Amino acid sequence: MTLHRSHASYAADCPVRDVLDRLGDRWSTLVLQALADDKQRFAELSRRIDDISKRMLAKTLRGLEEDGLVRRTVYPSKPPSVEYALTELGLSFLPHIEGLVAWASKHHEAVRAARKAYARNYPGVE
Amino acid sequence: MTLHRSHASYAADCPVRDVLDRLGDRWSTLVLQALADDKQRFAELSRRIDDISKRMLAKTLRGLEEDGLVRRTVYPSKPPSVEYALTELGLSFLPHIEGLVAWASKHHEAVRAARKAYARNYPGVE
């Protein structure tokens, strides 16, 4: 992995950034995690991610579907039932999310300690 | 890694989310990557990440310093010279960023193809 050594990788038109800019947002990460175990209906996802608005959940799911990470299936029941599931591509992205979560799980106390130290050193900075 | 199986991990007050919400933003990712090789001055970072505003770069660096991932050193030259470098904690986070970048590098064509297919299937959706 030497990508980060290239100046080109920071450019706004870099294809890698084009992908990560969207998948890197917190809601996409949470939705992909929530779909890790099994397919889910919209209402289930909405309950699991308890502070996401319905509008933001719909937008996030549409983005993930557009990017090919999530598959949306409509069943012709009454009312129609809609299920969301990870695609192969979405599954291949999961380990990276889990890596981030594992890091945060291991280090969140260090991060919180650093925040406290910062607040002591720079009182009054937001 | 079973964190994603717990409903608690999605809650807004989860310490893991508290950490990832900030580090997951695109600018933090790019700044950490830019510091991967060596310490940098503000102006160097600003040139490397060509579309970040100075205000956003300052804000991102402050957040990373606050979280303990970046160390800011002021040298008493005239004018004072300020350098930014990764801390041990920042270095430990890098492999996860590189994992994301490697994934995006490998799969960005699949993502682009999925976007084109989506645009064909749902013409008119934003």
Coordinates of C-alpha atoms in Angstrom, one line a residue:
Chain A
M1 CA 0.0 0.0 0.0
T2 CA 1.9 3.0 -1.2
L3 CA -1.1 5.0 -2.4
H4 CA -0.8 7.6 0.4
R5 CA 2.7 8.4 -0.8
S6 CA 1.4 9.8 -4.0
H7 CA 0.3 13.4 -4.2
A8 CA -2.2 12.4 -6.8
S9 CA -4.2 10.4 -4.2
Y10 CA -5.3 13.6 -2.5
A11 CA -6.6 15.3 -5.6
A12 CA -10.3 15.9 -5.6
D13 CA -10.8 13.9 -8.8
C14 CA -9.0 10.8 -7.5
P15 CA -11.3 7.7 -8.0
V16 CA -10.4 6.4 -4.6
R17 CA -11.6 9.6 -2.9
D18 CA -14.6 9.6 -5.1
V19 CA -15.5 6.2 -3.5
L20 CA -14.4 6.9 0.1
D21 CA -16.0 10.3 0.3
R22 CA -19.4 8.7 0.3
L23 CA -18.7 5.5 2.1
G24 CA -16.7 7.3 4.8
D25 CA -19.7 9.1 6.2
R26 CA -20.9 7.9 9.6
W27 CA -24.4 6.9 8.5
S28 CA -23.2 4.6 5.7
T29 CA -20.8 3.0 8.1
L30 CA -23.6 2.4 10.6
V31 CA -26.0 1.1 8.0
L32 CA -23.5 -1.4 6.6
Q33 CA -22.7 -2.6 10.1
A34 CA -26.4 -3.0 10.8
L35 CA -26.7 -5.1 7.7
A36 CA -23.7 -7.3 8.6
D37 CA -25.7 -10.1 10.1
D38 CA -28.7 -10.3 7.9
K39 CA -31.0 -8.5 5.6
Q40 CA -33.3 -6.0 7.2
R41 CA -36.5 -4.0 6.5
F42 CA -36.5 -0.3 6.6
A43 CA -38.3 -0.1 9.9
E44 CA -35.9 -2.6 11.5
L45 CA -32.9 -0.5 10.4
S46 CA -34.6 2.6 11.7
R47 CA -35.0 1.0 15.1
R48 CA -31.5 -0.3 15.3
I49 CA -29.8 3.0 14.4
D50 CA -31.8 4.9 16.9
D51 CA -30.9 8.4 16.1
I52 CA -31.0 8.4 12.3
S53 CA -34.0 10.2 10.8
K54 CA -36.1 8.3 8.3
R55 CA -35.1 10.8 5.6
M56 CA -31.4 10.3 6.3
L57 CA -31.8 6.5 6.4
A58 CA -33.6 6.5 3.1
K59 CA -30.9 8.8 1.6
T60 CA -28.1 6.6 3.0
L61 CA -29.7 3.4 1.7
R62 CA -30.2 4.9 -1.7
G63 CA -26.5 5.9 -1.8
L64 CA -25.3 2.5 -0.8
E65 CA -27.6 0.9 -3.4
E66 CA -26.4 3.2 -6.1
D67 CA -22.8 2.3 -5.2
G68 CA -23.6 -1.4 -5.4
L69 CA -23.0 -2.2 -1.7
V70 CA -26.7 -2.8 -0.8
R71 CA -29.4 -4.6 -2.7
R72 CA -33.0 -3.5 -2.3
T73 CA -35.7 -6.1 -2.9
V74 CA -39.4 -5.4 -3.1
Y75 CA -41.9 -8.1 -2.3
P76 CA -45.3 -7.7 -3.7
S77 CA -47.2 -8.1 -0.5
K78 CA -49.8 -5.6 0.7
P79 CA -48.4 -3.3 1.7
P80 CA -45.3 -4.1 -0.3
S81 CA -42.4 -5.2 1.8
V82 CA -38.9 -3.9 1.1
E83 CA -35.8 -5.6 2.3
Y84 CA -32.2 -4.4 2.2
A85 CA -29.2 -6.7 2.1
L86 CA -25.5 -6.5 1.5
T87 CA -24.2 -7.4 -1.9
E88 CA -20.9 -9.2 -2.4
L89 CA -19.2 -5.8 -2.8
G90 CA -20.8 -4.7 0.5
L91 CA -19.6 -7.8 2.2
S92 CA -16.1 -7.2 1.0
F93 CA -16.2 -3.7 2.6
L94 CA -17.3 -5.0 6.0
P95 CA -13.9 -6.1 7.3
H96 CA -12.6 -2.6 6.9
I97 CA -15.5 -1.1 8.9
E98 CA -14.9 -3.8 11.5
G99 CA -11.3 -2.8 11.6
L100 CA -12.2 0.8 12.4
V101 CA -14.7 -0.3 15.0
A102 CA -12.1 -2.6 16.7
W103 CA -9.6 0.3 16.7
A104 CA -12.1 2.6 18.3
S105 CA -13.2 0.0 20.8
K106 CA -9.6 -0.5 21.9
H107 CA -8.6 3.2 21.9
H108 CA -11.6 5.2 22.9
E109 CA -10.3 5.7 26.4
A110 CA -7.0 7.1 25.1
V111 CA -9.0 9.4 22.8
R112 CA -11.1 10.6 25.7
A113 CA -8.1 11.1 27.9
A114 CA -6.5 13.2 25.1
R115 CA -9.6 15.3 24.8
K116 CA -9.5 16.0 28.5
A117 CA -5.8 16.9 28.4
Y118 CA -6.5 19.2 25.4
A119 CA -9.3 21.0 27.3
R120 CA -6.9 21.6 30.2
N121 CA -4.2 22.9 28.0
Y122 CA -6.4 25.1 25.8
P123 CA -9.2 26.2 28.0
G124 CA -11.8 28.2 26.1
V125 CA -11.1 26.5 22.7
E126 CA -14.4 25.1 21.5
Chain B
M1 CA -15.3 -8.8 16.3
T2 CA -18.8 -9.1 17.4
L3 CA -19.5 -5.5 18.2
H4 CA -21.8 -5.0 15.3
R5 CA -24.0 -7.7 16.6
S6 CA -25.0 -5.7 19.6
H7 CA -27.8 -3.2 19.4
A8 CA -25.9 -1.0 21.9
S9 CA -23.1 -0.4 19.4
Y10 CA -25.5 1.8 17.3
A11 CA -26.6 4.0 20.1
A12 CA -25.7 7.6 19.8
D13 CA -23.9 7.5 23.2
C14 CA -21.7 4.6 22.3
P15 CA -18.0 5.4 23.0
V16 CA -17.0 3.7 19.7
R17 CA -19.3 5.9 17.7
D18 CA -18.2 8.9 19.7
V19 CA -14.7 8.2 18.4
L20 CA -15.5 7.2 14.8
D21 CA -18.0 10.0 14.2
R22 CA -15.1 12.4 14.1
L23 CA -12.3 10.3 12.7
G24 CA -14.6 9.0 10.0
D25 CA -14.9 12.3 8.2
R26 CA -13.2 12.6 4.9
W27 CA -10.9 15.5 5.9
S28 CA -9.5 13.7 8.9
T29 CA -8.8 10.7 6.8
L30 CA -7.0 12.7 4.2
V31 CA -5.0 14.7 6.8
L32 CA -3.9 11.5 8.6
Q33 CA -2.9 10.0 5.3
A34 CA -0.9 13.1 4.4
L35 CA 1.0 12.8 7.7
A36 CA 1.7 9.1 7.2
D37 CA 5.2 9.7 5.8
D38 CA 6.5 12.5 7.8
K39 CA 5.6 15.6 9.8
Q40 CA 4.4 18.6 7.8
R41 CA 3.8 22.3 8.1
F42 CA 0.4 23.8 7.7
A43 CA 1.3 25.2 4.2
E44 CA 2.6 21.8 3.1
L45 CA -0.6 20.1 4.1
S46 CA -2.6 22.7 2.4
R47 CA -0.8 22.2 -0.8
R48 CA -1.1 18.4 -0.6
I49 CA -4.8 18.3 0.0
D50 CA -5.5 20.7 -2.8
D51 CA -9.2 21.3 -2.3
I52 CA -9.3 21.8 1.5
S53 CA -9.9 25.3 2.7
K54 CA -7.5 26.7 5.2
R55 CA -10.3 27.1 7.7
M56 CA -11.3 23.4 7.3
L57 CA -7.7 22.2 7.5
A58 CA -7.2 24.2 10.7
K59 CA -10.4 22.8 12.2
T60 CA -9.5 19.2 11.2
L61 CA -6.0 19.5 12.6
R62 CA -7.4 20.9 15.9
G63 CA -9.8 17.9 16.1
L64 CA -7.1 15.4 15.5
E65 CA -4.8 17.1 18.0
E66 CA -7.7 17.1 20.5
D67 CA -8.3 13.4 20.0
G68 CA -4.6 12.7 20.5
L69 CA -3.8 11.5 16.9
V70 CA -1.7 14.5 15.9
R71 CA 0.9 16.4 17.8
R72 CA 1.4 20.1 17.1
T73 CA 4.9 21.6 17.7
V74 CA 5.7 25.3 17.6
Y75 CA 9.3 26.3 16.9
P76 CA 10.2 29.8 18.1
S77 CA 11.5 31.0 14.8
K78 CA 10.4 34.3 13.3
P79 CA 7.7 33.9 12.2
P80 CA 7.1 30.9 14.4
S81 CA 7.1 27.6 12.5
V82 CA 4.4 25.1 13.3
E83 CA 4.7 21.4 12.5
Y84 CA 2.2 18.6 12.7
A85 CA 3.0 14.9 13.1
L86 CA 1.2 11.7 13.9
T87 CA 1.4 10.5 17.5
E88 CA 1.6 6.8 18.4
L89 CA -2.1 6.7 18.6
G90 CA -2.4 8.3 15.1
L91 CA 0.1 5.8 13.7
S92 CA -2.0 2.9 15.1
F93 CA -5.0 4.2 13.2
L94 CA -3.2 4.5 9.9
P95 CA -3.4 0.8 8.8
H96 CA -7.2 1.1 9.0
I97 CA -7.2 4.1 6.7
E98 CA -4.9 2.3 4.4
G99 CA -7.2 -0.7 4.4
L100 CA -10.1 1.5 3.3
V101 CA -8.0 3.1 0.6
A102 CA -6.8 -0.3 -0.7
W103 CA -10.4 -1.4 -0.9
A104 CA -11.5 1.7 -2.8
S105 CA -8.5 1.3 -5.1
K106 CA -9.5 -2.2 -5.9
H107 CA -13.2 -1.7 -6.2
H108 CA -13.8 1.8 -7.5
E109 CA -14.5 0.5 -11.0
A110 CA -17.2 -1.8 -9.6
V111 CA -18.7 1.1 -7.7
R112 CA -18.7 3.3 -10.8
A113 CA -20.3 0.5 -12.8
A114 CA -23.0 0.1 -10.1
R115 CA -23.7 3.8 -10.3
K116 CA -24.2 3.7 -14.0
A117 CA -26.5 0.7 -13.7
Y118 CA -28.5 2.5 -11.0
A119 CA -28.8 5.6 -13.2
R120 CA -30.2 3.4 -16.0
N121 CA -32.6 1.7 -13.7
Y122 CA -33.8 4.8 -11.9
P123 CA -33.6 7.6 -14.4
G124 CA -34.4 10.9 -12.8
V125 CA -33.4 9.9 -9.3
E126 CA -30.9 12.5 -8.2

